[in-house]
Coordinates of C-alpha atoms in Angstrom, one line a residue:
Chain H
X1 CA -30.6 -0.9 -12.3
X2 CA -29.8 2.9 -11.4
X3 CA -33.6 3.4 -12.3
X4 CA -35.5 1.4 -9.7
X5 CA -32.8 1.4 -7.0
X6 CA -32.9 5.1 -6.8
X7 CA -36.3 5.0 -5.5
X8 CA -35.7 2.2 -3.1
X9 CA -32.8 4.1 -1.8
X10 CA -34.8 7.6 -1.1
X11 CA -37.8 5.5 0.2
X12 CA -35.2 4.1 2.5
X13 CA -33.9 7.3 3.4
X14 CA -37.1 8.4 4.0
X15 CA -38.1 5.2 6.6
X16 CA -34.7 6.0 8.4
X17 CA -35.6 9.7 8.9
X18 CA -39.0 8.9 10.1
X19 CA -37.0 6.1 12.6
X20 CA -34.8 8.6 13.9
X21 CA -37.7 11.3 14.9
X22 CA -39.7 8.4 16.6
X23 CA -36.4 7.4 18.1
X24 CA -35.8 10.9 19.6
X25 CA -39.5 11.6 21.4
X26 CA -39.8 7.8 22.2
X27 CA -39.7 8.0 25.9
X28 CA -42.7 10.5 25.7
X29 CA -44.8 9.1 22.9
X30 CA -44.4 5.4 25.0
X31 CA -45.6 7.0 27.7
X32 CA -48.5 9.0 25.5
X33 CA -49.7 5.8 24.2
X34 CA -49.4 3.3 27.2
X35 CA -49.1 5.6 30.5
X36 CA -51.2 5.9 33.1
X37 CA -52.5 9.5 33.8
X38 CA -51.0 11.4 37.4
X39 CA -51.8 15.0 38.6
X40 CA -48.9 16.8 39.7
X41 CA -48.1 20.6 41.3
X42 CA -45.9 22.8 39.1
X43 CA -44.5 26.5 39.7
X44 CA -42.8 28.1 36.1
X45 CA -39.9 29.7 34.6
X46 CA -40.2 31.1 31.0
X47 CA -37.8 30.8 28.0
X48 CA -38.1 30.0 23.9
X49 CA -36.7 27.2 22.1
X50 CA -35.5 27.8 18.0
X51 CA -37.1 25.3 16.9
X52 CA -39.7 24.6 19.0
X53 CA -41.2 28.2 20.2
X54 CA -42.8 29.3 23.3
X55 CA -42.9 26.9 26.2
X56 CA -43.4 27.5 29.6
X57 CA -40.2 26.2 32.0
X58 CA -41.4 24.3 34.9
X59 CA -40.7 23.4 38.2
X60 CA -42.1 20.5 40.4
X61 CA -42.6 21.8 44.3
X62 CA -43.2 17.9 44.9
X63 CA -40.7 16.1 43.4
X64 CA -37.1 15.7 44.7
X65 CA -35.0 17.7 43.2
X66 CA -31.9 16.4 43.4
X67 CA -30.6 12.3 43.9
X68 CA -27.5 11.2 45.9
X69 CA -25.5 10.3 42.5
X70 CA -25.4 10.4 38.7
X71 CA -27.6 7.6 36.4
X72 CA -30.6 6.5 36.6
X73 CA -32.9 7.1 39.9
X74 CA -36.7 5.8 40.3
X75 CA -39.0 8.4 42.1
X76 CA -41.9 6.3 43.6
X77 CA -45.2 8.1 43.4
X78 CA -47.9 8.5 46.2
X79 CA -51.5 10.2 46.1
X80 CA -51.8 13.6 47.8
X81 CA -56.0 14.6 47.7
X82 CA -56.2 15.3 44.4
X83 CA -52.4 15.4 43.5
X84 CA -49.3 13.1 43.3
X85 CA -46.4 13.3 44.6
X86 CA -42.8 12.1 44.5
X87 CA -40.8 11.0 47.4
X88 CA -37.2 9.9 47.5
X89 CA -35.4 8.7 45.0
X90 CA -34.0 5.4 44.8
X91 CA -32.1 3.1 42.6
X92 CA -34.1 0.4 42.3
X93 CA -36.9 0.1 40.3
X94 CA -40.5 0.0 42.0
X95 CA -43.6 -2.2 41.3
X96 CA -46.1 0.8 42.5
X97 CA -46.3 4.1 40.3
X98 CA -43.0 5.9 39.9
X99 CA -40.7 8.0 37.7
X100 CA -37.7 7.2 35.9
X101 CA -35.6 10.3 36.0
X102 CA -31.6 11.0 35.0
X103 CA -29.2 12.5 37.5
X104 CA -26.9 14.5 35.9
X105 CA -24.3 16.0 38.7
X106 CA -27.1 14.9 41.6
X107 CA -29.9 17.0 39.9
X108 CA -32.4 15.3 38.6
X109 CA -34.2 15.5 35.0
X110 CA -37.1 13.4 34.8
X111 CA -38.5 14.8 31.4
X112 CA -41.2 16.8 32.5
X113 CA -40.3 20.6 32.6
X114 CA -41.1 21.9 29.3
X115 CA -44.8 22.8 28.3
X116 CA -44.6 23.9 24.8
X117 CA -47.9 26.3 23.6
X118 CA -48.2 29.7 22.1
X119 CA -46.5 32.7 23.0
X120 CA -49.7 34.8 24.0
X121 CA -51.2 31.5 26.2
X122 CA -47.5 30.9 27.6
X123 CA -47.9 34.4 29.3
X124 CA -51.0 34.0 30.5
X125 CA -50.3 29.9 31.7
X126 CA -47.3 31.2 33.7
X127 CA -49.5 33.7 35.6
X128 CA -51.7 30.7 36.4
X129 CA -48.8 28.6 37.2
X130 CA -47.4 31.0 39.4
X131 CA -50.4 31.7 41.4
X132 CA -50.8 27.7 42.2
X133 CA -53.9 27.5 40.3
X134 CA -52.6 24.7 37.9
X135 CA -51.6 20.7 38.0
X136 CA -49.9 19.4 35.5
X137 CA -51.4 16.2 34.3
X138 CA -48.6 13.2 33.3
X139 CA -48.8 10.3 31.7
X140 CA -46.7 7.6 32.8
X141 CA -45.9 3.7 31.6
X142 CA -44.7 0.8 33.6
X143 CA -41.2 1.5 32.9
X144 CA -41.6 5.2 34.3
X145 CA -41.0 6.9 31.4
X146 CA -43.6 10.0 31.4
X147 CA -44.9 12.4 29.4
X148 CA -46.4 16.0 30.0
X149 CA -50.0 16.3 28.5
X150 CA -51.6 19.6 29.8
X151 CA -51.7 22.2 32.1
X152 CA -55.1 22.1 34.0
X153 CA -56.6 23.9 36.4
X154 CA -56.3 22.2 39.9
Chain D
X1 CA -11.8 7.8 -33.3
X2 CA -14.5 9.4 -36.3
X3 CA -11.6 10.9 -38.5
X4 CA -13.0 14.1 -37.7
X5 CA -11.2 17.3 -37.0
X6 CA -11.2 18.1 -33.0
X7 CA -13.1 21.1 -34.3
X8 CA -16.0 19.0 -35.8
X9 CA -16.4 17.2 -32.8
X10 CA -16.6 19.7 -30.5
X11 CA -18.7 21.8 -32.7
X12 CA -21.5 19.0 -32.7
X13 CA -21.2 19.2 -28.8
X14 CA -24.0 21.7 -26.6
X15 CA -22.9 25.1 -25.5
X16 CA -21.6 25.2 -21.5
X17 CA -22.1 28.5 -20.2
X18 CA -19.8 29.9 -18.0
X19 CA -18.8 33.2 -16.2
X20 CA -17.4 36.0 -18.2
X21 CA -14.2 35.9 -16.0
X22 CA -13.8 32.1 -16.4
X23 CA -14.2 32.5 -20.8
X24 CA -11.7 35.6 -20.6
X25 CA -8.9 33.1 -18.5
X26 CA -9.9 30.3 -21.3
X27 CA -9.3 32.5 -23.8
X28 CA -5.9 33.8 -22.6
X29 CA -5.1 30.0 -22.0
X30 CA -6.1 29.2 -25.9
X31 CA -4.0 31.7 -27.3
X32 CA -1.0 31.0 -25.0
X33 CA -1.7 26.8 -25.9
X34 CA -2.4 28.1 -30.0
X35 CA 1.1 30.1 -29.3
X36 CA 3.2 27.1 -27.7
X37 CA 2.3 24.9 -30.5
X38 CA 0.1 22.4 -28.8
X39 CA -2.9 22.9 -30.5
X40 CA -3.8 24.6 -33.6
X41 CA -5.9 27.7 -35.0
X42 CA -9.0 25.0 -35.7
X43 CA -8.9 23.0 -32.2
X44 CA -8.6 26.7 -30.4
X45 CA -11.6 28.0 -32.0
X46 CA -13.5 24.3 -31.7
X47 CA -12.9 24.5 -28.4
X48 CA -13.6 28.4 -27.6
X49 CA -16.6 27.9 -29.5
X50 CA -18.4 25.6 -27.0
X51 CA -18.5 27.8 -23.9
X52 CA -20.0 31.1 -23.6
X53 CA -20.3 33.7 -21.3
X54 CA -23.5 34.0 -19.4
X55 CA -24.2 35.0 -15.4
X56 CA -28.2 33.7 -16.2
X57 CA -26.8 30.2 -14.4
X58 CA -24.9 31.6 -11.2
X59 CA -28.3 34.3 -10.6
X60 CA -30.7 31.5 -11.2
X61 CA -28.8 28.9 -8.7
X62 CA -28.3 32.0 -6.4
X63 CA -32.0 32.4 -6.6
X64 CA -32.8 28.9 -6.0
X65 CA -30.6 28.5 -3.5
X66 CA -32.0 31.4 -1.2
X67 CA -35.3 30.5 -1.8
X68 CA -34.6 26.8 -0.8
X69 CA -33.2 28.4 2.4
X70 CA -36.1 30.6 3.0
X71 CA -38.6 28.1 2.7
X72 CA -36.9 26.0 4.9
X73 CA -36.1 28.7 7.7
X74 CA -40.1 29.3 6.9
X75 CA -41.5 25.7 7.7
X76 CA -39.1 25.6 10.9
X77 CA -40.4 28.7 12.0
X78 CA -44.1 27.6 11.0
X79 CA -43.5 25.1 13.4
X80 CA -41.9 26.8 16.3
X81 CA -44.9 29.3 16.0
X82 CA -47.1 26.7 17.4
X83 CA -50.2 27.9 15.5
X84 CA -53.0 26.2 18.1
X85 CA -56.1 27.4 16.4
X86 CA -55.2 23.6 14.6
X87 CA -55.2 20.8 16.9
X88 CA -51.4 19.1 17.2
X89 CA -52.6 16.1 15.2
X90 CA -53.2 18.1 12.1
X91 CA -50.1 20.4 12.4
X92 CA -48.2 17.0 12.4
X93 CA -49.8 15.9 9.3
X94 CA -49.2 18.8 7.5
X95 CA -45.5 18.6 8.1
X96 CA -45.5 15.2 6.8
X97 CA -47.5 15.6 3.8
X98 CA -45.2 19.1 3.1
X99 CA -42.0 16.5 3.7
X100 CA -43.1 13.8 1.4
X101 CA -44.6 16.1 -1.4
X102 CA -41.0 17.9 -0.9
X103 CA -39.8 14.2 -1.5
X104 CA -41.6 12.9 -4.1
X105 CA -41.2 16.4 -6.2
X106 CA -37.5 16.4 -6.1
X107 CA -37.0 12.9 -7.9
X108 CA -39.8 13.8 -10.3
X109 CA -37.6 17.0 -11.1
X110 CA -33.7 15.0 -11.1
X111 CA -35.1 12.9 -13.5
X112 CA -36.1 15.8 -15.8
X113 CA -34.3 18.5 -15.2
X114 CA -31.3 17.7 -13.0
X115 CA -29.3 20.4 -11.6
X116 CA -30.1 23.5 -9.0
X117 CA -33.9 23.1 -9.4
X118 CA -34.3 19.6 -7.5
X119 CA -31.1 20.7 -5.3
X120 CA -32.9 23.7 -3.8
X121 CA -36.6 21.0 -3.7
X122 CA -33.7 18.4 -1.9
X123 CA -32.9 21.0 0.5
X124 CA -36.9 22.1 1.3
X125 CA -37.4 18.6 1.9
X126 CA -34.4 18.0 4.8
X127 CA -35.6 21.1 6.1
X128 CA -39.0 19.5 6.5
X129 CA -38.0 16.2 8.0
X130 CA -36.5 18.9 10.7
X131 CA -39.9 20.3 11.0
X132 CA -41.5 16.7 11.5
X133 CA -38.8 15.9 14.3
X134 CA -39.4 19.0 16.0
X135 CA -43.8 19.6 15.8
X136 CA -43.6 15.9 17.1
X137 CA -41.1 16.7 19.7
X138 CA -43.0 20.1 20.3
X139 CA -46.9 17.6 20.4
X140 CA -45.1 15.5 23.0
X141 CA -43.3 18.2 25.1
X142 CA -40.1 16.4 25.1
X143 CA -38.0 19.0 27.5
X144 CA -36.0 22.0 25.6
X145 CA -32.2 22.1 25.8
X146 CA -31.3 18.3 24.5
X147 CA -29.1 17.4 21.5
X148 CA -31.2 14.4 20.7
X149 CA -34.1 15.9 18.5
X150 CA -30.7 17.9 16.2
X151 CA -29.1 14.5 16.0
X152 CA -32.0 12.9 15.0
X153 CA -32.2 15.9 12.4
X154 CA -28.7 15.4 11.1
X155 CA -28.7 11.9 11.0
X156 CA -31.6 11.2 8.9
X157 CA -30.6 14.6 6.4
X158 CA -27.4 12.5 6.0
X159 CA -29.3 9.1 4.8
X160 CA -31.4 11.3 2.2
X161 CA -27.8 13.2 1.3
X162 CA -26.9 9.8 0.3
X163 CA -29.7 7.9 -0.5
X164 CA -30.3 11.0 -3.2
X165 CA -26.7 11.5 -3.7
X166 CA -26.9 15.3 -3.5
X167 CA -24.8 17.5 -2.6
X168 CA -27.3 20.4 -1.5
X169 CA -28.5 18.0 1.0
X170 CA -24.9 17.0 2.1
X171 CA -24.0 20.4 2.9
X172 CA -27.2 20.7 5.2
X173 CA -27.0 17.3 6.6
X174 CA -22.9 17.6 7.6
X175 CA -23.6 21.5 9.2
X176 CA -26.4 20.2 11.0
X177 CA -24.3 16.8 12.1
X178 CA -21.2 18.8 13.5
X179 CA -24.0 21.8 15.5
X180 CA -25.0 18.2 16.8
X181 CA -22.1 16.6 17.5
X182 CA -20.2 19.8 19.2
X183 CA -23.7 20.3 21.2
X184 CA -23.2 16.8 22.5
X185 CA -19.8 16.9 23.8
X186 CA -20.0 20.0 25.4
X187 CA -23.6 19.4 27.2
X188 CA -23.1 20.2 30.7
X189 CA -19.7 20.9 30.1
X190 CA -20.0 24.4 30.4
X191 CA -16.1 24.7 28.4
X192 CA -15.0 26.3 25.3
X193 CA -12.2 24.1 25.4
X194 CA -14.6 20.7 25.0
X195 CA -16.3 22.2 22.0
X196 CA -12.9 23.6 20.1
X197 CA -11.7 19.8 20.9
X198 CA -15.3 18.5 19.2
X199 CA -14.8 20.7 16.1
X200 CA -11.0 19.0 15.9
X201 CA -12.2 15.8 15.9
X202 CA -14.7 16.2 13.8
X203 CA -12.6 17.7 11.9
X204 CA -10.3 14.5 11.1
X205 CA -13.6 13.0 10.7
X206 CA -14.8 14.9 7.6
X207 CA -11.2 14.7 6.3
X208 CA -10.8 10.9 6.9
X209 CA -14.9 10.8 4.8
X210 CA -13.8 13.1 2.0
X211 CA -10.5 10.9 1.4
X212 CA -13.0 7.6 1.4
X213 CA -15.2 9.7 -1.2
X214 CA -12.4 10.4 -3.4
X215 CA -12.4 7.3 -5.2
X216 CA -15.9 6.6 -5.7
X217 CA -17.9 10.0 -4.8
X218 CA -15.7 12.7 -5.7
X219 CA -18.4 15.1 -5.4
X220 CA -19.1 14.0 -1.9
X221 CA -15.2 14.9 -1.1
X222 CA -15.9 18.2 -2.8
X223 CA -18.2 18.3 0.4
X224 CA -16.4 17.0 3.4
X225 CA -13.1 17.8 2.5
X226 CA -13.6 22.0 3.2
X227 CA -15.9 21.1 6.1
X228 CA -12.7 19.4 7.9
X229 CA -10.9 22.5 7.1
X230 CA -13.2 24.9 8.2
X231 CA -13.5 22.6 11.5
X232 CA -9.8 22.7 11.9
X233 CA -9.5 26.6 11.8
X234 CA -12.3 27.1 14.1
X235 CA -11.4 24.2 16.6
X236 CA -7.7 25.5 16.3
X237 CA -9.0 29.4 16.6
X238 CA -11.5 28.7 20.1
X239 CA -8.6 26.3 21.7
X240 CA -6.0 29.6 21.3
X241 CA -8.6 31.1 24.2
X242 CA -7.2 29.9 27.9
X243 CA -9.6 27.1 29.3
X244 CA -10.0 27.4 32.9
X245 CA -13.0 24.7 32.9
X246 CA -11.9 21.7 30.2
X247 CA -12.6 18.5 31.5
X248 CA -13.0 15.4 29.0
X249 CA -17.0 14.2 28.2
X250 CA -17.6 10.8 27.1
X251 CA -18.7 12.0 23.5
X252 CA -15.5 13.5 23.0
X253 CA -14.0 10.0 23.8
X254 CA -16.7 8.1 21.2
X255 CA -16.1 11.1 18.7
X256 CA -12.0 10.6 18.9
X257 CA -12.3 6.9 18.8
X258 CA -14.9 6.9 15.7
X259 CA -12.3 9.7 14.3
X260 CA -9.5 7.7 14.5
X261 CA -10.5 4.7 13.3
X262 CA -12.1 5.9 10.0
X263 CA -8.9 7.7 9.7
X264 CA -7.0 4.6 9.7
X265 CA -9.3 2.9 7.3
X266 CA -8.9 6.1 5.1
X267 CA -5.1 5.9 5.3
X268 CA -5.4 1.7 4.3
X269 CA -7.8 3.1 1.5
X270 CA -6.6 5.8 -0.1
X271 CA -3.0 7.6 -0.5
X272 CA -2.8 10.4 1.8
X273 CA -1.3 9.3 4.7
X274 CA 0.4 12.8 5.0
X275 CA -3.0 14.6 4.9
X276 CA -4.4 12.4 7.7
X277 CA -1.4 12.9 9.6
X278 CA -1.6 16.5 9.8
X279 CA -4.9 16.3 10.8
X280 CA -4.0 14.3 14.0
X281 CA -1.1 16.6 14.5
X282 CA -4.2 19.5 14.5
X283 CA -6.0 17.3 16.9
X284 CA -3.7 16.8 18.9
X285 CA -1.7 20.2 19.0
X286 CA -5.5 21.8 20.0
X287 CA -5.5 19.3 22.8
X288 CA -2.4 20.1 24.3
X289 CA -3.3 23.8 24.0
X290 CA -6.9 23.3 25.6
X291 CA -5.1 21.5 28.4
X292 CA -2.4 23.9 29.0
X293 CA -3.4 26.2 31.3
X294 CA -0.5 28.1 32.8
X295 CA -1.4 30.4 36.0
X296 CA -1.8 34.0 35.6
X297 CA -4.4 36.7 34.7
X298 CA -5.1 38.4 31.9
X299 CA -4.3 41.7 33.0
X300 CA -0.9 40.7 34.1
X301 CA 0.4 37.8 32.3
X302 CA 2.8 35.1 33.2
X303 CA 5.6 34.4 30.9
X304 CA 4.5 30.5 30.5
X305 CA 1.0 32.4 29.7
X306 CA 2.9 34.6 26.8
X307 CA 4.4 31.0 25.3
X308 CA 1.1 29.6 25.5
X309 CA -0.2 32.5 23.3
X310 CA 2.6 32.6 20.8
X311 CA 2.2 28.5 21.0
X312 CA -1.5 29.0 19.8
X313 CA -0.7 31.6 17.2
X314 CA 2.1 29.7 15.5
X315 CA 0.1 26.4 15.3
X316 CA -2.6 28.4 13.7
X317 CA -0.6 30.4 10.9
X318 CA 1.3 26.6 9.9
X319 CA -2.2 25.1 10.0
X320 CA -3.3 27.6 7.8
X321 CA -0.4 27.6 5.5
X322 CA -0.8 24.1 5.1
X323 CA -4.3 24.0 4.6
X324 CA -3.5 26.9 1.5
X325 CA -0.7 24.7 0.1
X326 CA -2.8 21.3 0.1
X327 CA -6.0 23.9 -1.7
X328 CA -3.1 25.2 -4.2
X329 CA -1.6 21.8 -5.5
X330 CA -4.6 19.7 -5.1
X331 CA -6.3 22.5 -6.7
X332 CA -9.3 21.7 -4.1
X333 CA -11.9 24.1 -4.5
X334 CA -12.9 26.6 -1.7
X335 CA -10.0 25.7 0.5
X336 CA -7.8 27.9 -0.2
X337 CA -10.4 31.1 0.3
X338 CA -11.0 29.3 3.3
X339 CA -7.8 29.8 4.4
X340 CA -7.1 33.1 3.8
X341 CA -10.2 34.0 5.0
X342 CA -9.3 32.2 8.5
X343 CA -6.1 33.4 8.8
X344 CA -7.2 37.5 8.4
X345 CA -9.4 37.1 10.9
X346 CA -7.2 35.1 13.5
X347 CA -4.6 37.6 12.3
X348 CA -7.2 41.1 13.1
X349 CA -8.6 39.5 16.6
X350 CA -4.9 38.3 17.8
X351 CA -3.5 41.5 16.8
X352 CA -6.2 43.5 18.7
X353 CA -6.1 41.2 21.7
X354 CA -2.6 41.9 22.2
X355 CA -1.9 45.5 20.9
X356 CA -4.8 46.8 22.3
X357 CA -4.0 47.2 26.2
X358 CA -0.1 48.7 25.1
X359 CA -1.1 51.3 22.2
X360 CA -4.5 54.0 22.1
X361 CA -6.2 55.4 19.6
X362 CA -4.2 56.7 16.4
X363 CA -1.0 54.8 17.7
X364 CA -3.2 51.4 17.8
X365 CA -4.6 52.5 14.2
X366 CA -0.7 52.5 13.1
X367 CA 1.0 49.7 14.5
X368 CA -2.5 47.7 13.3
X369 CA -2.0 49.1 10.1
X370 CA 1.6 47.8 9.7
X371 CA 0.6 44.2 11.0
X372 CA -1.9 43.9 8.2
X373 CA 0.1 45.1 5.5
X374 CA 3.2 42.9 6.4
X375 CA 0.5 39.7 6.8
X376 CA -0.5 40.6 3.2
X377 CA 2.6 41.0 1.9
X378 CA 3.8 37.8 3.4
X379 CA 0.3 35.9 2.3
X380 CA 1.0 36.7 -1.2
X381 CA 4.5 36.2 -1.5
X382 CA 3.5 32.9 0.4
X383 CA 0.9 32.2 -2.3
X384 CA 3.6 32.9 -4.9
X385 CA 5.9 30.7 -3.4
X386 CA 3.1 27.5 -2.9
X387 CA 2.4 27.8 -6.6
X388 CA 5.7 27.7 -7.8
X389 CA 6.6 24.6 -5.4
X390 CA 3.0 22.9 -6.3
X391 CA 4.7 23.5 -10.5

């Protein structure tokens, strides 16, 4: 009995494990898989993560910012040229393209501000960033959860 | 049960090797037992001759353990390097094939050679499940900064902890739960006070778990019991610092409602009601002193200030007290080192906090001096005192 349940028991471990990481990114890898894909402006900032490495911090100049509460907010996105942008946020949800975003003490997190790459192309993306030359390109599912995909140049 | 001599028996038994300062206290113990009358010349030697002294087994788990640790620290840092020269897709599947082969290794190895060998191999492999949460989180770009991807860490170390019924794991999996835990009740919090609070709580959470173990998974307890102590002292130690910014969080809620109720199933389940209560009483003195938050500066302080101080520093010597009387008469190993540890250094940073703006250089030396040596002399007259009550 020990024998054979000890394997079932570590294969289970092992399921539960693999559950739990798809559990944590699952708002990004929904979006990865079933999003559609949205061009957006960023500007940087420029930390490291223990785990995780480099990444470059960023900021979206057309998104709202902040939302008149805490919870859930829905930024509705409209075409700019090339770009997207966000305009106010609101509470309920929208049939056209939007974001789903928390508000945490009125500032909202919608997901999309860390870009994780090497150290040496982090320096060199923020200097791109900075300078306005870059969009980041989203991808985003009908619930409006979204996921960053890469940095490109606008 | 043969007719044999106890001798016999134990001379047809394998040799347990054990440290030269654990034989030389057996011995003393044999010839004290051989001198009382309770066992004889031939059952002293039988049993002398099963153990023998030998450090090879405390080097080579020292060995394994570091290197188990390495390797892990290795493959995290593997990942957070972020090698791009190989596309996300393949640094994902070579964290997954380094996880399972970690996996698959470490039963193959308990079920030969059990002991440190698949422990350390256990430990690789909950270090690599942390590497597959965190090159998929890294793939994906979920934002920095967010508990989530450590919780998800913790909580699936904890299922292989049991599933494999290691303690190696355990250890891993219950450190990596409480970083989580106190990470999630004090995000956005910006308070000390919210995390000393967390480690409190989970503090009578690992307590109320090791009493559960007892029974069935002593082991297990051998675990969580000295990780509710070491919560307890640290919880108690950060709440002793005034809180300007404390508020509540709805994880500390969840965490003191989960806490609470396992400790009243542990109190319906086991027999130590007393233990659990202390543990509240921890709980809930650290709350009252995170709370408490008199007016005043720390340059001049106000006498409710001063009360608040010796409040914080009498709730942490009884804590520890207790804490060294439950390790002496339980005989609970690693709690009572834990203990003393805690209380030397609350004793050294206390005594510097406070006699450092009244007394300079050589005087400060002095008067530290004398603190210390009455603290020791009290600890071991304490010690002397716990072990003649726990008789």
């Amino acid at each position: 009995m020990r024998l054979t349940s000890r394997p079932i028991a570590v294969a289970a471990a092992v399921l539960v494990q693999a559950a739990l990481a798809a559990w944590a990114v699952q708002p990004q890898l929904s979006a990865r898989l079933t999003g559609a894909e949205y061009r957006l402006a960023v500007a940087p900032v420029d930390p490291i993560d223990p785990f995780r490495g480099a990444y470059v911090q960023l900021d979206y100049p057309d998104l709202p910012a902040e939302a008149p509460g805490s919870g859930r907010f829905h930024v509705p996105l409209v075409r700019d040229g090339s770009l997207w942008k966000g305009t106010a946020p609101v509470r309920t949800r929208p049939e056209s393209p939007h974001l789903t975003c928390e508000s945490r003490g009125g500032f909202l997190d919608c997901g999309l501000d860390s870009f994780f790459v090497s150290e040496d192309r982090a320096r060199a993306l923020e200097q791109d960033v900075a300078a306005g030359r870059l969009a980041a390109v989203i991808r985003v599912d009908d619930q409006g959860r979204a996921a960053l995909v890469d940095l490109e140049h606008r | 049960m043969t007719g044999h001599p106890p001798s016999a028996i134990l001379a047809g038994m394998d040799t347990v090797h054990i440290s030269p300062k654990r034989l030389a206290w057996l011995r003393g113990e044999l010839a004290a037992w051989e001198a009382d009358g309770l066992i004889d010349g031939d059952a002293a030697a039988g049993i002398q001759a099963r153990y023998a002294a030998s450090r090879r087994f405390a080097l080579e788990r020292l060995a394994l353990v570091l290197g188990a640790a390495f390797v892990g620290v290795g493959l995290l840092w593997t990942v957070a390097a972020n090698y791009e020269r190989l596309s996300p897709m393949a640094r994902f599947a070579g964290i997954v094939v380094i996880w399972l082969v970690a996996v698959v290794a470490a039963e193959l190895l308990a079920s030969r050679f059990p002991g440190a060998l698949p422990a350390s191999v256990r430990v690789i492999a909950v270090a690599a499940a942390g590497g597959v949460v965190f090159q998929t989180a890294q793939s994906l770009h979920v934002p920095a900064g967010s508990p989530e991807l450590l919780g998800a860490w913790a909580g699936g170390a904890l299922a292989y902890a049991y599933a494999t019924r290691g303690r190696a794991p355990l250890v891993v999996a219950v450190g990596l739960s409480v970083g989580w835990y106190a990470w999630w009740a004090a995000e956005n919090a910006g308070s000390h006070g919210v995390v000393a609070v967390a480690m409190l709580v989970a503090a009578v959470f690992a307590t109320a778990v090791a009493l559960l173990h007892e029974r069935w998974t002593p082991a297990f307890a051998a675990v969580w019991r000295p990780a509710g102590v070491l919560l307890a002292l640290v919880g108690l130690y950060v709440a002793a610092f005034p809180d300007r910014d404390f508020r509540t969080t709805g994880a500390l809620w969840t965490g003191a409602a989960v806490a609470v109720v396992l400790a009243a199933v542990s109190v319906w389940r086991s027999s130590a009601r007393g233990e659990i209560a202390v543990m509240l009483g921890i709980l809930g003195a650290g709350f009252l002193l995170t709370v408490w938050d008199p007016s005043g500066s720390m340059t001049s302080p106000s006498g409710a200030m001063l009360v608040r101080a010796v409040a914080g520093i009498v709730g942490y010597v009884l804590a520890a007290a207790w804490f060294a009387f439950l390790g002496t008469s339980k005989a609970l190993p690693g709690v009572v080192p834990l203990a003393a540890g805690a209380l030397v250094v609350f004793v050294t940073t206390q005594s510097f906090a406070i006699f450092a703006p009244l007394f300079s250089g050589a005087a400060l030396f002095l008067v530290l001096g004398v603190v210390f040596l009455g603290t020791g002399v009290l600890a071991q007259r304490g010690r002397r005192l716990i072990m003649e009550v726990s008789r």
